[in-house]
CSV table of C-alpha atoms in Angstrom, one decimal:
chain,number,residue,atom,x,y,z
A,1,MET,CA,65.2,97.1,119.2
A,2,LYS,CA,61.5,97.9,118.5
A,3,LEU,CA,59.8,96.4,115.4
A,4,ASN,CA,58.9,99.8,114.0
A,5,THR,CA,62.5,101.0,114.5
A,6,ALA,CA,63.9,98.0,112.7
A,7,ALA,CA,61.4,98.5,109.9
A,8,TYR,CA,62.6,102.1,109.6
A,9,TYR,CA,66.2,101.0,109.3
A,10,ILE,CA,65.4,98.4,106.7
A,11,ARG,CA,63.3,100.9,104.7
A,12,GLU,CA,66.0,103.6,104.9
A,13,GLY,CA,68.7,101.1,103.9
A,14,LEU,CA,66.7,99.9,100.8
A,15,THR,CA,65.9,103.6,99.9
A,16,ASN,CA,69.7,104.3,100.0
A,17,VAL,CA,70.2,101.4,97.6
A,18,LYS,CA,67.6,102.7,95.1
A,19,ARG,CA,68.6,106.4,95.5
A,20,ASN,CA,72.3,105.9,94.7
A,21,ARG,CA,72.1,103.7,91.7
A,22,ALA,CA,75.6,104.4,90.4
A,23,MET,CA,77.2,103.6,93.8
A,24,THR,CA,74.9,100.6,94.1
A,25,VAL,CA,76.2,99.2,90.8
A,26,ALA,CA,79.8,100.0,91.7
A,27,SER,CA,79.4,98.4,95.2
A,28,ILE,CA,77.7,95.2,93.9
A,29,THR,CA,80.3,94.9,91.1
A,30,SER,CA,83.1,95.2,93.7
A,31,VAL,CA,81.5,92.6,96.0
A,32,THR,CA,80.9,90.2,93.1
A,33,ALA,CA,84.5,90.6,91.8
A,34,ALA,CA,85.9,90.1,95.3
A,35,LEU,CA,83.7,87.1,96.0
A,36,LEU,CA,84.6,85.5,92.6
A,37,ILE,CA,88.2,85.5,93.6
A,38,LEU,CA,87.4,84.4,97.2
A,39,GLY,CA,85.0,81.8,95.8
A,40,LEU,CA,87.6,80.4,93.5
A,41,PHE,CA,89.9,79.6,96.3
A,42,LEU,CA,87.0,78.2,98.4
A,43,ILE,CA,86.1,75.8,95.6
A,44,ILE,CA,89.7,74.8,95.3
A,45,ILE,CA,89.8,74.1,99.0
A,46,LEU,CA,86.5,72.1,98.9
A,47,ASN,CA,87.9,69.9,96.1
A,48,VAL,CA,91.3,69.5,97.8
A,49,ASP,CA,89.5,68.5,100.9
A,50,SER,CA,87.4,66.0,98.9
A,51,MET,CA,90.5,64.6,97.3
A,52,ALA,CA,92.2,64.3,100.6
A,53,SER,CA,89.1,62.4,102.0
A,54,GLN,CA,89.3,60.1,99.0
A,55,VAL,CA,92.9,59.4,99.6
A,56,GLU,CA,92.4,58.9,103.4
A,57,SER,CA,89.5,56.5,102.7
A,58,GLN,CA,91.8,54.4,100.6
A,59,LEU,CA,94.5,54.2,103.2
A,60,GLU,CA,94.7,50.7,104.8
A,61,LEU,CA,97.2,48.6,106.7
A,62,LYS,CA,97.9,44.8,106.4
A,63,ALA,CA,98.3,42.6,109.5
A,64,PHE,CA,100.0,39.4,108.4
A,65,ILE,CA,99.0,36.3,110.4
A,66,ASN,CA,101.1,33.3,111.4
A,67,ASP,CA,100.7,30.6,108.6
A,68,ASN,CA,100.4,27.9,111.2
A,69,TYR,CA,97.2,29.4,112.7
A,70,ASP,CA,94.0,27.5,112.0
A,71,ALA,CA,90.6,29.1,111.2
A,72,ALA,CA,89.6,29.4,114.9
A,73,GLU,CA,92.9,31.1,115.9
A,74,VAL,CA,92.7,33.4,112.9
A,75,ALA,CA,89.2,34.4,113.8
A,76,LYS,CA,90.3,35.2,117.4
A,77,VAL,CA,93.0,37.5,116.0
A,78,GLY,CA,90.4,39.2,113.9
A,79,GLU,CA,88.2,39.8,116.9
A,80,GLU,CA,91.1,41.3,118.8
A,81,ILE,CA,91.9,43.7,115.9
A,82,LYS,CA,88.2,44.7,115.6
A,83,ALA,CA,88.2,45.6,119.3
A,84,ILE,CA,91.0,48.2,118.9
A,85,SER,CA,89.8,51.8,119.1
A,86,GLY,CA,90.0,53.5,115.7
A,87,VAL,CA,89.5,50.4,113.6
A,88,LYS,CA,86.7,50.9,111.1
A,89,SER,CA,86.6,47.6,109.3
A,90,ILE,CA,88.7,44.5,108.7
A,91,THR,CA,88.7,42.1,105.7
A,92,PHE,CA,90.4,38.7,105.9
A,93,GLU,CA,92.6,37.8,102.9
A,94,SER,CA,93.4,34.1,102.7
A,95,LYS,CA,96.6,32.7,101.2
A,96,LYS,CA,94.6,31.8,98.1
A,97,ASP,CA,93.0,35.3,97.8
A,98,ALA,CA,96.5,36.8,98.3
A,99,LEU,CA,97.9,34.7,95.4
A,100,ASN,CA,94.9,35.6,93.1
A,101,ASN,CA,95.3,39.3,93.9
A,102,PHE,CA,99.0,39.1,93.2
A,103,LYS,CA,98.2,37.5,89.8
A,104,LYS,CA,95.9,40.4,89.0
A,105,GLN,CA,98.6,42.9,89.8
A,106,LEU,CA,101.0,41.1,87.5
A,107,GLY,CA,98.5,41.3,84.6
A,108,ASP,CA,99.9,39.8,81.4
A,109,LYS,CA,102.8,38.3,83.4
A,110,SER,CA,100.6,36.3,85.8
A,111,TYR,CA,102.0,33.1,84.2
A,112,LEU,CA,105.2,33.7,86.3
A,113,VAL,CA,103.4,32.4,89.4
A,114,ASN,CA,101.7,29.5,87.8
A,115,GLY,CA,102.2,26.3,89.8
A,116,LEU,CA,102.4,28.0,93.2
A,117,GLU,CA,98.8,26.9,94.1
A,118,ASN,CA,100.1,23.7,95.7
A,119,ASP,CA,102.9,25.4,97.6
A,120,ASN,CA,101.5,28.9,98.2
A,121,PRO,CA,104.1,31.3,99.7
A,122,MET,CA,101.7,34.2,100.1
A,123,PRO,CA,100.8,35.0,103.8
A,124,GLN,CA,97.3,35.2,105.2
A,125,SER,CA,96.4,38.6,106.5
A,126,PHE,CA,93.7,41.1,107.6
A,127,ILE,CA,93.2,44.3,105.6
A,128,VAL,CA,92.4,47.0,108.2
A,129,LYS,CA,90.7,50.3,107.6
A,130,VAL,CA,90.8,53.0,110.3
A,131,THR,CA,88.3,55.7,111.1
A,132,ASP,CA,90.9,58.4,110.9
A,133,ALA,CA,94.1,58.3,108.8
A,134,ASN,CA,96.0,60.0,111.5
A,135,MET,CA,95.5,57.0,113.7
A,136,MET,CA,97.3,54.6,111.3
A,137,LYS,CA,100.5,54.5,113.4
A,138,GLN,CA,98.7,54.2,116.7
A,139,VAL,CA,96.5,51.3,115.4
A,140,SER,CA,99.5,49.6,113.8
A,141,GLU,CA,101.4,49.6,117.1
A,142,LYS,CA,98.5,48.0,118.9
A,143,ILE,CA,98.0,45.3,116.3
A,144,LYS,CA,101.7,44.4,116.4
A,145,LYS,CA,101.2,43.4,120.1
A,146,ILE,CA,98.5,40.8,119.3
A,147,ASP,CA,99.7,37.2,119.4
A,148,GLY,CA,99.8,35.6,116.0
A,149,VAL,CA,100.5,38.8,114.1
A,150,THR,CA,103.9,38.5,112.4
A,151,GLN,CA,104.1,41.8,110.7
A,152,VAL,CA,102.1,45.0,110.1
A,153,SER,CA,102.6,47.0,106.9
A,154,TYR,CA,101.1,50.3,105.8
A,155,GLY,CA,103.9,52.3,104.2
A,156,GLN,CA,104.5,54.6,107.2
A,157,ASP,CA,106.8,57.0,105.5
A,158,VAL,CA,104.5,57.5,102.5
A,159,VAL,CA,101.4,57.9,104.7
A,160,ASP,CA,103.1,60.4,107.0
A,161,LYS,CA,104.3,62.5,104.1
A,162,LEU,CA,100.9,62.4,102.4
A,163,LEU,CA,99.0,63.4,105.6
A,164,GLY,CA,101.6,66.2,106.1
A,165,ILE,CA,101.0,67.6,102.6
A,166,ILE,CA,97.2,67.5,103.0
A,167,LYS,CA,97.5,69.3,106.3
A,168,ILE,CA,99.7,72.0,104.8
A,169,ILE,CA,97.3,72.5,101.8
A,170,ARG,CA,94.3,72.9,104.1
A,171,ILE,CA,96.1,75.5,106.3
A,172,VAL,CA,97.5,77.5,103.4
A,173,GLY,CA,94.1,77.5,101.7
A,174,LEU,CA,92.4,78.8,104.9
A,175,PHE,CA,95.1,81.5,105.3
A,176,VAL,CA,94.6,82.6,101.6
A,177,ILE,CA,90.8,82.9,102.1
A,178,LEU,CA,91.4,85.0,105.3
A,179,ILE,CA,93.7,87.4,103.4
A,180,LEU,CA,91.3,87.6,100.5
A,181,PHE,CA,88.5,88.3,102.9
A,182,ILE,CA,90.4,91.2,104.5
A,183,ILE,CA,91.2,92.6,101.0
A,184,SER,CA,87.6,92.3,100.0
A,185,VAL,CA,86.5,94.3,103.1
A,186,VAL,CA,89.0,97.1,102.3
A,187,ILE,CA,87.7,97.2,98.6
A,188,ILE,CA,84.1,97.3,99.7
A,189,SER,CA,84.8,99.9,102.4
A,190,ASN,CA,86.5,102.3,100.0
A,191,THR,CA,83.6,101.9,97.5
A,192,ILE,CA,80.9,102.4,100.0
A,193,LYS,CA,82.8,105.3,101.5
A,194,LEU,CA,82.2,107.3,98.3
A,195,GLY,CA,78.5,107.0,98.8
A,196,VAL,CA,78.7,107.9,102.5
A,197,PHE,CA,80.8,110.9,101.6
A,198,ALA,CA,78.1,112.2,99.3
A,199,ARG,CA,75.7,112.1,102.2
A,200,ARG,CA,78.0,113.6,104.8
A,201,ARG,CA,75.9,116.7,105.1
A,202,GLU,CA,72.8,114.6,105.8
A,203,ILE,CA,74.8,112.7,108.5
A,204,ASN,CA,75.9,116.0,110.1
A,205,ILE,CA,72.4,117.3,110.2
A,206,MET,CA,71.1,114.1,111.9
A,207,LYS,CA,73.9,114.3,114.5
A,208,TYR,CA,73.1,118.0,115.0
A,209,ILE,CA,69.4,117.3,115.9
A,210,GLY,CA,70.4,114.6,118.4
A,211,ALA,CA,70.4,111.3,116.5
A,212,THR,CA,72.5,108.6,118.1
A,213,ASP,CA,75.5,107.1,116.2
A,214,TRP,CA,73.7,103.7,115.9
A,215,PHE,CA,70.5,105.4,114.6
A,216,ILE,CA,72.6,106.8,111.8
A,217,ARG,CA,74.7,103.7,111.3
A,218,TRP,CA,72.0,101.0,111.0
A,219,PRO,CA,70.5,102.1,107.6
A,220,PHE,CA,74.1,102.1,106.2
A,221,LEU,CA,74.7,98.6,107.6
A,222,VAL,CA,71.4,97.4,106.1
A,223,GLU,CA,72.5,98.9,102.8
A,224,GLY,CA,75.9,97.2,103.0
A,225,ILE,CA,74.3,93.8,103.8
A,226,VAL,CA,71.8,94.1,100.9
A,227,LEU,CA,74.7,95.0,98.5
A,228,GLY,CA,76.8,92.1,99.9
A,229,LEU,CA,73.9,89.6,99.5
A,230,VAL,CA,73.2,90.7,95.9
A,231,GLY,CA,76.9,90.5,95.0
A,232,SER,CA,77.2,87.1,96.6
A,233,VAL,CA,74.2,85.7,94.7
A,234,LEU,CA,75.7,87.0,91.4
A,235,ALA,CA,79.1,85.5,92.3
A,236,ILE,CA,77.8,82.1,93.1
A,237,ALA,CA,75.7,82.1,89.9
A,238,ILE,CA,78.7,82.9,87.8
A,239,LEU,CA,81.0,80.5,89.6
A,240,GLY,CA,78.4,77.8,89.4
A,241,PHE,CA,78.1,78.1,85.7
A,242,ILE,CA,81.9,78.2,85.1
A,243,TYR,CA,82.6,75.4,87.5
A,244,GLY,CA,79.9,73.2,86.1
A,245,TYR,CA,81.4,73.5,82.6
A,246,ALA,CA,85.0,73.1,83.8
A,247,SER,CA,84.4,70.2,86.1
A,248,ASP,CA,82.9,68.1,83.3
A,249,LEU,CA,86.0,68.7,81.2
A,250,VAL,CA,88.5,67.9,84.0
A,251,ASN,CA,86.6,64.8,85.3
A,252,ASN,CA,86.8,63.3,81.9
A,253,LYS,CA,90.6,63.4,82.1
A,254,LEU,CA,91.1,62.5,85.8
A,255,ILE,CA,91.5,58.8,86.6
A,256,ILE,CA,92.3,58.5,90.3
A,257,PHE,CA,90.3,61.5,91.6
A,258,THR,CA,87.0,63.2,90.7
A,259,LEU,CA,86.1,66.8,91.3
A,260,LEU,CA,83.0,67.5,93.3
A,261,PRO,CA,79.7,67.8,91.2
A,262,ALA,CA,78.6,71.4,90.5
A,263,GLY,CA,75.4,70.9,92.5
A,264,VAL,CA,77.3,69.8,95.6
A,265,VAL,CA,79.8,72.7,95.4
A,266,ILE,CA,76.9,75.2,95.0
A,267,ARG,CA,75.0,73.8,98.0
A,268,GLN,CA,78.2,73.8,100.2
A,269,SER,CA,79.3,77.2,99.0
A,270,LEU,CA,75.9,79.0,99.1
A,271,VAL,CA,75.8,79.5,102.8
A,272,TYR,CA,79.4,80.6,102.9
A,273,PHE,CA,78.9,83.1,100.1
A,274,LEU,CA,75.7,84.6,101.6
A,275,ALA,CA,77.4,84.9,105.0
A,276,MET,CA,80.7,86.3,103.6
A,277,GLY,CA,78.8,88.7,101.3
A,278,SER,CA,76.6,90.1,104.0
A,279,LEU,CA,79.5,90.3,106.5
A,280,ILE,CA,81.8,92.0,104.0
A,281,GLY,CA,79.0,94.5,103.2
A,282,ALA,CA,78.2,95.2,106.9
A,283,ILE,CA,81.9,95.6,107.9
A,284,GLY,CA,82.7,97.7,104.9
A,285,SER,CA,79.7,100.0,105.6
A,286,GLY,CA,80.6,100.1,109.3
A,287,ILE,CA,84.2,101.1,108.6
A,288,SER,CA,83.1,103.7,106.0
A,289,ILE,CA,80.7,105.6,108.2
A,290,LYS,CA,82.8,105.5,111.3
A,291,ARG,CA,85.0,108.3,110.1
A,292,PHE,CA,82.0,110.6,109.6
A,293,LEU,CA,80.4,109.7,112.9
A,294,ASN,CA,83.6,110.7,114.7
A,295,VAL,CA,83.7,114.2,113.1
């Protein structure tokens, strides 16, 4: 495409935006409304994904070591665990540390274990974190085969169910976004179609004098992209303001999880919004004008 031709398409597209102010306002409003709903689900998915990552980062397994092993033997077991693919980090918990941690869990009733310091029943262990929560079972099986490891515990049933729920939420969220995207395209297409219909005579004249379909189509695509971009900017501004206020209220009440900061959400969503807005506008315009080009 030549530079002057591209400039003509852009100029004509912007002229169409200015010329049809009523349709421009209607189209921008439709894009903004559609992206507000779409953006709401996108923000929910971003936060669910963040919470899932928080949960996954806290998942760990415990490898209990033979009580008869001395420091050198324990260190050797630790090196073997470190060498396993998928292991992110390991932390040694001595019998004394295990007893102290157990006392903290008991809280006010820690006196129940007073006197056990001299005959400590708590096992020594390695607390293992993995690079991917889905590798918990695989890493656990490998650790069990190491000499000196008496037991490996990580709550397999709970972890498997948790990872399954997280996976379902992510898939459903993406499916909902896809459905909303299609609905948005239909809404924008019908809105822009009214503007194209008002210029059907102009389109027919251009075809009559020999203009190609793409020569006619490009200004409308530019118009759709501009409308989509303006609508997406308005949508992200509105959502950013609402989310910033809502996240502060919710975070004050949440204990285990925290919602993503408004600035992070806006930065992560901005590219998606601009891309979706321009894509929705372009596809909507393309669908709208196709009918008149085929006449």
